[in-house]
Coordinates of N, CA, C and O in Angstrom, one line a residue:
X201 N -18.6 8.5 -14.3 CA -17.6 8.2 -14.1 C -17.5 6.4 -13.8 O -18.1 5.9 -12.6
X202 N -16.4 5.8 -14.4 CA -17.0 4.3 -14.0 C -15.5 4.3 -12.6 O -15.0 5.1 -12.4
X203 N -16.0 3.2 -12.2 CA -15.4 3.1 -11.3 C -13.5 2.9 -10.9 O -12.9 3.3 -10.0
X204 N -13.5 2.2 -11.7 CA -11.9 2.4 -12.4 C -11.7 3.3 -12.1 O -10.0 3.5 -11.4
X205 N -11.4 4.2 -12.8 CA -11.3 6.0 -13.2 C -11.2 6.6 -12.2 O -10.0 7.2 -11.2
X206 N -12.5 6.3 -11.0 CA -12.5 7.1 -9.1 C -11.7 6.0 -8.3 O -11.1 7.4 -7.7
X207 N -10.9 4.9 -9.1 CA -10.0 4.6 -7.7 C -8.6 5.4 -8.1 O -7.9 5.8 -7.6
X208 N -8.6 5.0 -9.2 CA -7.0 5.8 -10.0 C -7.3 7.3 -9.4 O -6.6 7.9 -9.1
X209 N -8.0 7.9 -9.8 CA -8.0 9.2 -9.1 C -7.9 9.8 -8.0 O -7.6 10.8 -7.6
X210 N -8.8 9.1 -7.1 CA -8.3 9.0 -5.6 C -7.2 8.1 -5.0 O -6.3 8.6 -4.3
X211 N -6.9 7.3 -5.6 CA -5.9 6.6 -4.5 C -4.3 6.6 -5.0 O -3.5 7.4 -4.4
X212 N -4.2 7.2 -6.2 CA -3.0 7.3 -6.6 C -2.5 8.2 -6.5 O -1.5 8.9 -6.3
X213 N -3.2 9.8 -6.9 CA -3.2 11.0 -6.2 C -2.6 11.2 -5.0 O -1.9 11.8 -4.5
X214 N -3.8 10.6 -4.3 CA -3.5 10.3 -2.4 C -2.2 10.4 -2.6 O -1.4 10.7 -1.3
X215 N -1.7 9.1 -2.7 CA -0.4 8.3 -2.4 C 0.6 9.2 -3.0 O 1.9 9.7 -1.9
X216 N 0.7 9.5 -3.6 CA 2.1 10.4 -4.3 C 1.7 12.0 -3.7 O 2.4 12.3 -3.3
X217 N 0.4 12.5 -3.4 CA 0.5 13.4 -2.8 C 1.2 13.5 -1.0 O 1.4 14.5 -1.0
X218 N 0.8 12.2 -0.7 CA 1.4 11.8 0.5 C 2.8 12.2 0.6 O 3.4 12.5 1.9
X219 N 3.8 11.1 -0.1 CA 4.6 11.0 -0.4 C 5.3 12.5 -0.8 O 6.2 13.0 0.1
X220 N 4.9 13.2 -1.5 CA 5.4 14.5 -1.6 C 5.1 15.0 -0.7 O 6.2 16.3 0.0
X221 N 3.9 15.9 0.3 CA 4.2 16.4 1.7 C 5.2 15.9 2.2 O 5.7 16.7 3.2
X222 N 5.2 14.9 2.5 CA 6.3 14.1 3.3 C 7.8 14.3 3.5 O 8.3 14.9 3.7
X223 N 8.3 14.6 1.9 CA 9.1 14.7 1.3 C 9.7 16.2 1.8 O 10.9 16.5 2.0
X224 N 8.0 17.1 1.8 CA 8.7 18.1 2.0 C 9.1 18.9 3.2 O 9.5 19.8 3.6
X225 N 7.7 18.1 4.1 CA 7.5 18.8 5.8 C 7.5 17.5 6.5 O 7.6 17.9 7.7
X226 N 7.0 16.9 6.3 CA 6.8 15.5 7.3 C 5.4 15.4 7.5 O 5.0 16.6 6.8
X227 N 5.1 14.9 8.6 CA 4.3 14.8 9.1 C 3.8 15.3 10.5 O 3.3 15.4 11.5
X228 N 5.2 15.8 10.7 CA 5.4 16.5 12.2 C 7.0 17.5 11.9 O 7.1 17.8 11.3
X229 N 7.2 17.6 13.2 CA 8.3 18.1 13.5 C 9.8 17.7 12.7 O 9.7 16.7 12.4
X230 N 10.6 18.5 12.1 CA 11.3 17.7 11.2 C 12.6 16.5 12.2 O 13.1 17.4 13.2
X231 N 12.9 16.0 11.3 CA 14.2 15.2 12.0 C 14.3 14.5 11.0 O 13.8 14.0 10.0
X232 N 15.9 13.9 11.3 CA 16.2 13.2 10.1 C 15.8 12.1 10.0 O 15.2 11.4 10.7
X233 N 16.2 11.0 8.9 CA 15.9 9.2 9.2 C 17.3 8.8 9.2 O 17.3 7.8 9.0
X234 N 18.2 9.4 9.6 CA 19.5 8.2 9.8 C 19.3 7.6 11.5 O 18.6 7.7 11.8
X235 N 20.6 6.7 11.0 CA 20.8 5.8 12.5 C 20.4 6.9 14.0 O 21.4 7.5 14.2
X236 N 19.7 6.5 15.1 CA 19.5 7.1 15.7 C 20.5 6.0 16.7 O 21.3 5.1 16.9
X237 N 21.1 7.3 18.3 CA 22.1 7.0 19.2 C 21.5 5.3 19.5 O 19.8 5.7 19.7
X238 N 22.0 4.5 20.1 CA 21.8 3.3 21.0 C 20.9 3.9 21.9 O 21.2 4.9 22.7
X239 N 19.4 3.5 22.0 CA 18.5 4.0 23.5 C 17.6 5.1 22.9 O 16.8 5.5 24.0
X240 N 18.1 5.9 21.9 CA 17.8 7.1 21.7 C 16.2 6.7 20.9 O 16.1 5.9 20.0
X241 N 15.2 7.5 20.6 CA 14.0 7.3 20.0 C 14.2 8.1 18.5 O 14.6 9.0 19.1
X242 N 14.2 7.4 17.4 CA 14.6 8.1 16.0 C 13.1 9.0 15.5 O 12.0 8.1 15.3
X243 N 12.7 9.8 15.3 CA 11.8 10.9 14.7 C 11.7 10.6 13.5 O 12.7 10.7 12.7
X244 N 11.1 9.9 13.0 CA 10.8 9.4 11.5 C 9.8 9.8 10.6 O 8.9 10.5 11.2
X245 N 9.9 10.4 9.3 CA 9.2 11.0 8.3 C 8.5 9.6 7.5 O 9.2 8.7 6.9
X246 N 7.5 9.5 7.3 CA 6.5 8.7 6.4 C 7.5 8.3 5.0 O 7.4 7.1 4.9
X247 N 8.7 8.7 4.2 CA 9.2 9.0 3.2 C 10.2 8.2 3.8 O 10.9 6.8 3.0
X248 N 10.6 7.7 5.1 CA 11.3 6.7 5.5 C 11.4 5.6 5.7 O 11.6 4.7 5.6
X249 N 10.0 4.8 5.7 CA 9.3 3.6 5.6 C 9.4 2.9 4.3 O 9.3 1.9 3.8
X250 N 9.4 3.7 3.2 CA 9.4 3.1 1.9 C 10.6 2.9 1.6 O 11.3 3.8 1.2
X251 N 11.1 1.9 1.1 CA 12.4 1.8 0.4 C 12.7 2.8 -1.0 O 11.8 3.1 -1.3
X252 N 13.9 3.5 -1.0 CA 14.2 4.1 -1.9 C 14.4 3.6 -3.3 O 14.2 4.6 -4.4
X253 N 14.0 2.3 -3.3 CA 14.0 1.5 -4.8 C 12.9 1.4 -5.2 O 12.9 0.8 -6.7
X254 N 11.9 1.4 -4.1 CA 10.5 1.1 -4.5 C 9.5 2.2 -5.2 O 9.7 3.1 -4.7
X255 N 9.2 1.6 -6.4 CA 8.4 3.0 -7.3 C 6.8 2.1 -7.4 O 6.9 1.4 -8.7
X256 N 6.5 2.7 -7.3 CA 5.0 1.6 -7.2 C 4.1 2.5 -8.6 O 2.6 1.4 -9.1
X257 N 4.1 3.5 -9.0 CA 4.0 4.0 -9.9 C 4.2 3.9 -11.5 O 3.6 4.3 -12.2
X258 N 5.4 3.1 -11.4 CA 6.0 3.0 -12.8 C 5.3 2.0 -13.5 O 5.3 2.7 -14.5
X259 N 4.5 1.0 -13.1 CA 4.3 0.4 -14.3 C 2.3 1.2 -14.7 O 1.8 0.7 -15.8
X260 N 2.1 2.5 -14.0 CA 0.7 2.3 -14.1 C 1.0 3.9 -15.0 O 0.0 4.8 -15.2
X261 N 2.7 4.0 -15.3 CA 2.7 5.7 -16.0 C 2.1 5.9 -17.2 O 1.4 6.9 -17.4
X262 N 1.7 4.9 -17.8 CA 1.6 4.9 -19.5 C 0.3 4.7 -19.7 O -0.7 4.1 -20.7
X263 N -0.7 4.7 -18.8 CA -1.7 3.7 -19.0 C -2.6 4.6 -19.7 O -2.9 6.2 -19.3
X264 N -3.8 4.4 -20.6 CA -4.7 4.6 -20.9 C -6.0 4.4 -20.5 O -6.5 3.7 -20.9
X265 N -6.5 5.3 -19.4 CA -7.9 4.8 -18.6 C -9.4 5.2 -19.3 O -10.1 4.3 -19.6
X266 N -9.1 6.1 -20.6 CA -9.9 6.3 -21.2 C -11.2 5.1 -22.1 O -12.0 5.2 -21.7
X267 N -9.9 4.9 -22.4 CA -10.7 3.7 -23.2 C -11.4 2.3 -22.5 O -11.9 1.1 -22.9
X268 N -11.1 2.2 -20.7 CA -11.6 1.3 -20.3 C -12.6 1.6 -19.9 O -12.7 2.5 -19.0
X269 N -13.7 0.8 -19.7 CA -14.9 0.7 -18.5 C -14.9 -0.6 -17.8 O -14.2 -1.1 -17.6
X270 N -16.1 -0.5 -16.4 CA -15.8 -1.1 -15.4 C -16.2 -2.4 -15.9 O -15.3 -2.8 -15.0
X271 N -16.5 -2.6 -16.5 CA -17.3 -4.0 -16.9 C -15.9 -4.7 -17.5 O -16.0 -6.3 -18.2
X272 N -15.1 -3.7 -18.0 CA -14.0 -4.4 -19.1 C -13.1 -5.2 -17.8 O -12.2 -5.3 -17.0
X273 N -12.6 -6.6 -18.7 CA -12.1 -7.5 -17.5 C -10.3 -6.9 -17.6 O -9.8 -7.2 -16.5
X274 N -10.0 -5.9 -18.7 CA -8.6 -5.1 -18.1 C -8.7 -4.4 -17.4 O -7.9 -4.5 -16.1
X275 N -9.9 -3.8 -17.2 CA -9.8 -2.6 -15.9 C -10.1 -3.0 -14.4 O -8.9 -3.5 -13.5
X276 N -10.6 -4.2 -14.4 CA -10.8 -5.7 -13.0 C -9.4 -6.0 -12.9 O -8.7 -6.2 -11.5
X277 N -8.9 -6.2 -14.2 CA -7.3 -7.1 -13.6 C -6.3 -6.1 -13.2 O -5.5 -6.4 -11.8
X278 N -6.7 -4.8 -13.8 CA -5.5 -4.0 -13.4 C -6.0 -3.2 -12.0 O -5.0 -3.3 -11.2
X279 N -6.5 -3.1 -11.3 CA -7.4 -3.0 -9.9 C -6.6 -3.6 -9.3 O -6.2 -3.6 -8.2
X280 N -7.5 -5.1 -9.3 CA -6.8 -6.3 -8.6 C -5.2 -6.1 -8.7 O -4.8 -6.2 -7.4
X281 N -4.2 -6.1 -9.2 CA -3.0 -6.3 -9.8 C -2.5 -4.7 -8.6 O -1.5 -4.9 -8.1
X282 N -3.1 -3.8 -9.0 CA -2.9 -2.7 -8.2 C -2.3 -2.8 -6.8 O -1.8 -2.5 -6.0
X283 N -3.5 -3.2 -6.3 CA -4.1 -3.4 -4.7 C -3.1 -4.5 -4.2 O -2.7 -4.2 -3.2
X284 N -2.8 -5.6 -4.9 CA -2.1 -6.3 -4.7 C -0.5 -6.0 -4.7 O 0.1 -6.1 -3.4
X285 N 0.1 -4.9 -5.7 CA 1.2 -4.4 -5.3 C 1.2 -3.6 -4.2 O 2.4 -3.8 -3.7
X286 N 0.4 -2.8 -3.7 CA 0.2 -2.1 -2.7 C 0.3 -2.8 -1.1 O 0.6 -2.3 -0.3
X287 N -1.1 -3.9 -1.1 CA -0.8 -4.7 0.4 C 0.8 -5.5 0.3 O 0.5 -5.7 1.1
X288 N 1.1 -5.6 -0.6 CA 2.7 -6.3 -0.3 C 4.0 -5.4 -0.6 O 4.7 -5.6 -1.3
X289 N 3.5 -4.1 -0.8 CA 4.3 -3.3 -0.8 C 5.6 -3.9 0.4 O 5.5 -4.2 1.6
X290 N 6.9 -3.4 -0.2 CA 8.1 -3.8 0.6 C 8.5 -2.5 1.7 O 7.8 -1.8 1.5
X291 N 8.8 -3.1 2.7 CA 9.1 -2.2 3.6 C 10.7 -1.4 3.7 O 11.7 -2.6 3.3
X292 N 11.1 -1.0 4.8 CA 12.5 -0.5 4.9 C 13.2 -1.5 5.7 O 13.0 -1.0 7.2
X293 N 13.6 -2.4 5.6 CA 14.1 -3.4 6.6 C 14.6 -3.5 7.5 O 15.2 -3.0 8.6
X294 N 15.9 -1.8 7.3 CA 16.8 -1.2 8.1 C 16.2 -0.9 9.1 O 16.6 -0.2 10.1
X295 N 14.8 -0.1 9.1 CA 14.0 0.0 10.3 C 13.4 -0.8 11.6 O 13.3 -0.4 12.6
X296 N 13.4 -1.8 10.9 CA 13.0 -3.4 11.9 C 13.4 -3.0 13.0 O 15.1 -3.2 13.4
X297 N 13.0 -2.7 14.0 CA 13.6 -2.8 15.5 C 13.7 -1.7 16.4 O 14.7 -1.4 17.0
X298 N 13.9 -0.6 15.4 CA 14.0 0.8 15.5 C 13.4 1.5 16.9 O 12.0 1.1 16.4
X299 N 13.7 2.3 17.8 CA 13.1 2.6 18.7 C 12.7 4.3 18.0 O 13.5 5.1 17.5
X300 N 11.6 4.2 17.4 CA 10.7 5.3 16.8 C 9.5 6.0 17.4 O 8.9 5.8 18.1
X301 N 9.6 7.5 16.8 CA 8.3 8.2 17.2 C 8.3 8.6 15.6 O 9.0 9.4 14.6
X302 N 6.2 8.4 15.3 CA 6.3 8.5 14.0 C 4.7 9.2 14.4 O 4.2 9.0 15.3
X303 N 4.5 10.2 13.1 CA 3.5 11.8 13.5 C 2.1 10.8 12.6 O 2.9 11.0 11.4
X304 N 1.0 11.0 12.7 CA 0.0 10.6 11.6 C -1.1 10.7 11.6 O -2.0 11.0 13.1
X305 N -2.3 9.6 11.2 CA -3.9 10.2 11.4 C -4.4 8.5 12.2 O -3.5 7.6 11.6
X306 N -5.1 8.6 12.6 CA -5.7 7.1 13.6 C -7.1 6.7 12.6 O -7.9 7.6 12.4
X307 N -6.8 5.6 12.5 CA -8.0 4.9 11.7 C -7.9 3.9 13.0 O -7.0 2.4 12.8
X308 N -9.2 3.8 13.4 CA -9.6 2.8 14.6 C -9.8 1.3 14.2 O -10.6 1.5 13.5
X309 N -9.4 0.6 14.9 CA -9.7 -0.7 14.6 C -10.8 -1.2 15.7 O -11.1 -2.1 15.7
X310 N -10.5 -0.8 16.8 CA -11.1 -0.7 17.9 C -11.9 0.2 18.7 O -10.9 1.3 18.3
X311 N -12.7 0.6 19.2 CA -13.5 1.5 19.4 C -14.6 1.3 20.9 O -15.5 0.8 20.5
X312 N -14.4 1.6 21.8 CA -15.0 1.1 23.0 C -15.2 2.8 23.8 O -15.0 3.8 23.4
X313 N -16.3 2.4 25.0 CA -16.6 3.6 25.5 C -15.1 4.2 26.5 O -15.3 5.4 26.9
X314 N -14.1 3.1 26.8 CA -13.6 3.4 27.4 C -12.1 4.1 26.4 O -11.8 4.7 27.0
X315 N -12.5 4.4 25.2 CA -11.4 4.9 24.4 C -10.9 3.3 23.2 O -11.6 2.6 22.7
X316 N -9.6 4.2 22.4 CA -9.2 3.4 21.4 C -7.9 2.5 22.0 O -6.7 3.0 22.6
X317 N -7.4 1.0 21.9 CA -6.3 0.9 22.0 C -5.7 0.9 20.9 O -4.4 0.7 20.7
X318 N -6.1 0.4 20.0 CA -5.5 -0.7 18.5 C -6.1 0.1 17.3 O -7.4 0.4 17.4
X319 N -5.3 0.8 16.5 CA -5.5 1.3 15.5 C -4.4 1.3 14.5 O -3.3 1.0 14.6
X320 N -4.9 1.9 12.8 CA -3.7 1.9 12.4 C -3.4 3.6 12.1 O -4.3 4.3 11.8
X321 N -2.0 3.8 11.6 CA -1.6 5.0 11.7 C -1.4 5.2 10.4 O -0.6 4.3 9.7
X322 N -1.8 6.6 9.3 CA -1.5 6.5 8.4 C -1.1 7.8 8.1 O -1.2 8.6 8.7
X323 N -0.6 8.4 7.0 CA 0.1 9.4 6.6 C -0.7 10.5 6.4 O -0.4 11.5 6.6
X324 N -2.3 10.3 5.7 CA -2.6 11.5 5.3 C -4.0 11.7 5.5 O -5.1 10.2 6.1
X325 N -4.8 12.4 6.0 CA -6.2 12.5 6.2 C -6.9 11.6 4.9 O -7.1 12.1 4.1
X326 N -7.9 11.2 5.6 CA -8.8 10.4 5.0 C -8.6 9.2 4.4 O -9.2 8.2 3.8
X327 N -7.2 8.7 4.9 CA -6.9 6.9 4.5 C -7.8 6.1 4.9 O -7.6 6.2 6.2
X328 N -7.8 5.0 4.4 CA -8.7 3.9 5.1 C -10.1 4.2 4.6 O -10.7 2.9 5.5
X329 N -10.2 5.3 4.8 CA -11.5 5.6 5.3 C -12.4 6.4 4.4 O -13.4 5.4 4.0
X330 N -11.8 7.4 3.5 CA -12.7 8.3 2.7 C -12.1 7.7 1.4 O -12.5 8.7 0.2
X331 N -10.6 7.1 1.4 CA -10.0 7.0 0.2 C -9.3 5.8 0.6 O -9.8 4.8 1.2
X332 N -8.9 4.6 -0.7 CA -8.6 3.6 -0.5 C -7.0 3.8 0.2 O -7.0 4.6 0.3
X333 N -7.0 2.3 1.0 CA -5.9 2.5 2.0 C -4.5 2.6 1.1 O -4.2 2.2 -0.1
X334 N -3.4 3.4 1.5 CA -2.4 3.6 0.9 C -1.5 1.9 0.9 O -2.1 0.9 1.6
X335 N -0.5 2.0 0.3 CA -0.1 1.0 0.1 C 0.8 0.7 1.9 O 0.7 1.2 2.3
X336 N 1.1 -0.6 1.7 CA 1.2 -1.5 2.9 C 2.6 -0.6 4.3 O 2.8 -0.6 5.5
X337 N 3.5 0.0 3.1 CA 4.8 0.8 3.8 C 4.4 1.9 4.5 O 5.3 2.3 4.6
X338 N 3.2 2.4 3.7 CA 2.6 3.5 4.8 C 1.2 3.3 5.4 O 1.0 4.2 6.0
X339 N 0.9 2.1 6.4 CA 0.5 2.0 7.4 C 1.0 1.3 8.6 O 1.6 0.3 7.8
X340 N 0.9 2.0 9.5 CA 1.6 1.2 10.7 C 0.6 0.7 11.9 O -0.7 1.3 12.3
X341 N 0.0 -0.8 11.7 CA -0.4 -1.3 13.2 C -0.2 -0.6 14.5 O 1.0 -1.5 14.7
X342 N -0.8 -0.1 15.2 CA -0.3 0.3 16.8 C -1.3 -0.5 17.4 O -3.0 -0.2 17.6
X343 N -0.5 -0.7 18.8 CA -1.4 -1.7 19.9 C -1.4 -0.5 20.8 O 0.2 -0.7 21.2
X344 N -1.8 0.1 21.5 CA -1.1 1.2 22.6 C -1.0 0.3 23.5 O -1.7 -0.9 24.0
X345 N -0.3 0.9 24.6 CA 0.6 0.3 25.9 C -0.9 0.4 27.1 O -1.3 -0.6 27.4
X346 N -1.9 1.4 26.9 CA -3.1 1.6 27.7 C -4.1 2.1 26.5 O -4.1 2.6 25.5
X347 N -5.7 1.8 26.7 CA -6.4 2.1 26.1 C -6.0 3.8 26.2 O -6.1 4.8 27.1
X348 N -6.6 4.8 24.8 CA -6.6 6.3 24.8 C -7.7 6.7 24.9 O -8.4 6.8 24.1
X349 N -8.2 7.6 25.8 CA -9.3 8.1 25.9 C -9.8 9.2 24.9 O -8.8 10.1 24.9
X350 N -10.5 9.4 24.7 CA -11.2 10.8 23.6 C -10.4 10.9 22.4 O -10.3 11.9 21.7
X351 N -10.0 9.8 21.9 CA -9.1 9.6 20.6 C -10.1 9.0 19.7 O -11.4 8.4 19.8
X352 N -10.2 10.0 18.3 CA -11.3 9.6 17.1 C -10.7 9.0 15.8 O -9.1 9.5 16.1
X353 N -11.4 9.0 15.3 CA -10.7 8.6 13.8 C -10.3 9.9 13.3 O -11.2 10.9 13.3
X354 N -9.2 10.0 12.3 CA -8.6 10.5 11.8 C -8.2 11.9 12.8 O -7.6 12.5 12.4
X355 N -8.0 11.4 14.1 CA -7.3 12.3 14.9 C -5.5 12.5 14.6 O -5.3 10.8 14.2
X356 N -4.8 13.5 15.0 CA -3.6 13.1 14.7 C -2.6 12.9 15.8 O -3.1 13.6 16.9
X357 N -1.4 12.6 16.2 CA -1.1 11.6 17.1 C 0.2 11.7 16.7 O 1.0 11.4 15.7
X358 N 1.2 11.7 17.7 CA 2.7 11.4 18.2 C 2.3 9.6 18.4 O 1.9 9.4 19.3
X359 N 2.9 8.8 17.5 CA 3.2 7.3 18.4 C 4.3 7.1 18.6 O 5.4 7.2 17.7
X360 N 4.9 6.7 19.5 CA 6.3 5.9 19.9 C 6.5 4.5 20.4 O 5.5 4.3 21.2
X361 N 7.6 4.0 20.1 CA 7.7 2.6 20.4 C 8.7 2.0 19.5 O 9.4 2.6 18.5
X362 N 8.9 0.3 19.5 CA 9.8 0.1 19.1 C 8.5 -0.5 17.7 O 7.5 -1.4 17.4
X363 N 9.5 -0.1 16.3 CA 8.9 -0.3 15.3 C 9.7 -1.6 14.4 O 10.6 -1.8 14.3
X364 N 8.4 -2.5 14.2 CA 8.8 -3.7 13.5 C 8.2 -3.6 12.5 O 7.1 -3.4 11.8
X365 N 9.0 -4.2 11.5 CA 8.3 -5.1 9.8 C 7.2 -6.1 10.2 O 8.0 -7.3 10.7
X366 N 6.3 -6.1 10.2 CA 5.1 -7.4 10.2 C 4.3 -6.4 9.8 O 3.5 -5.7 9.6
X367 N 3.5 -7.6 9.1 CA 2.2 -7.4 8.4 C 1.1 -7.8 9.2 O 0.8 -8.7 10.1
X368 N -0.2 -7.1 9.1 CA -1.2 -6.8 9.5 C -2.2 -6.7 8.4 O -2.3 -5.7 8.3
X369 N -3.3 -7.3 8.5 CA -4.5 -7.4 7.5 C -5.9 -7.1 8.4 O -6.3 -7.7 9.1
X370 N -6.1 -5.6 8.0 CA -7.8 -5.6 8.2 C -8.9 -6.0 7.2 O -8.4 -5.4 5.9
X371 N -9.5 -6.6 7.4 CA -10.6 -6.8 6.1 C -10.8 -5.1 5.5 O -11.1 -5.0 4.3
X372 N -11.4 -4.5 6.3 CA -12.0 -3.4 6.2 C -11.2 -2.1 5.6 O -11.5 -1.0 5.0
X373 N -10.0 -2.1 6.5 CA -9.1 -1.2 6.6 C -8.2 -1.2 5.7 O -7.3 0.0 5.2
X374 N -7.0 -2.0 5.0 CA -6.2 -2.0 4.8 C -5.2 -2.9 4.9 O -5.2 -3.4 6.5
X375 N -3.7 -3.1 4.3 CA -2.7 -4.1 5.0 C -1.9 -3.2 5.5 O -1.1 -2.1 4.7
X376 N -1.0 -3.3 6.5 CA 0.2 -2.6 7.4 C 1.4 -3.1 7.1 O 1.4 -4.5 6.9
X377 N 2.3 -2.3 6.9 CA 3.6 -3.5 6.7 C 4.6 -3.1 8.3 O 5.5 -4.2 8.3
X378 N 4.5 -2.6 8.9 CA 4.7 -2.0 10.1 C 4.2 -2.2 11.4 O 2.4 -2.2 11.1
X379 N 4.3 -2.3 12.5 CA 3.6 -2.3 13.7 C 4.1 -1.7 15.1 O 5.6 -2.0 15.2
X380 N 3.8 -1.4 16.1 CA 4.3 -0.8 17.0 C 3.4 -1.4 18.5 O 2.3 -0.8 18.1
X381 N 3.7 -2.3 19.4 CA 3.0 -2.6 20.1 C 3.7 -2.0 21.3 O 4.9 -1.2 21.4
X382 N 2.7 -2.2 22.2 CA 3.1 -1.4 23.6 C 3.6 0.4 23.5 O 4.1 0.5 24.1
X383 N 3.0 1.2 22.5 CA 3.1 2.1 21.9 C 2.7 3.4 23.3 O 1.4 3.0 23.5
X384 N 3.2 4.3 22.9 CA 2.8 5.5 23.8 C 2.2 6.8 22.6 O 2.9 6.6 21.6
X385 N 1.1 6.7 22.8 CA 0.3 7.9 22.2 C -0.1 9.0 22.4 O -0.4 9.3 24.1
X386 N 0.7 10.2 21.7 CA 0.6 11.3 22.2 C -0.6 12.4 21.5 O -0.1 12.2 20.6
X387 N -1.2 13.3 21.7 CA -2.2 14.0 20.8 C -0.6 14.8 19.8 O 0.1 15.0 20.5
X388 N -0.6 15.0 18.8 CA 0.0 15.6 17.9 C -0.1 17.1 18.3 O -1.1 17.9 18.1
X389 N 0.8 18.0 18.5 CA 1.0 19.5 18.5 C 1.9 19.6 17.3 O 3.1 19.7 18.1
X390 N 1.3 20.5 16.4 CA 2.5 21.1 16.1 C 3.4 22.7 16.4 O 3.1 23.1 17.1
X391 N 5.0 21.9 15.8 CA 5.9 23.3 16.5 C 5.5 24.6 15.7 O 5.0 24.7 14.9
X392 N 5.7 25.4 16.8 CA 5.7 26.8 16.5 C 6.7 27.4 15.9 O 7.9 27.2 16.3

């Protein structure tokens, strides 16, 4: 299997699956994505972070990947273009400055014996580690208020704090479109 097909088979379906799953059930307890009362923390679903008019798959729907090989300049160019589109994915500017709570998976950016303080929050298991990074509007750069002990890669957590539209680029893990600094981090517990 060539690298181009492998990338599209892993990255594009994973992103579409994440959006579909978020649309059906969200990544945590159900909540609306409308404006919250002043001072209230708004429970967000991942699809709220994506502008309604942004469709990253439109350009790639009618591609015939069977004719492309790894060393084909067209394949390399398409892969580079897709990564650039995802890394520059627009954010939902209406959420900038929102007191928010979001549930997702941890991708550590620092890891000490004392725990983790800085990480990327992603919407589905394996993102940035086992599969290519999702679009920037599906990654939140988190800096916890304090080091979180016992936190590991791909743990599920609730993160609360002031959501800001801000780019952060990790060479190894991807580009985020949002950040939450001085965040409160709690283990995810599914509602019964």
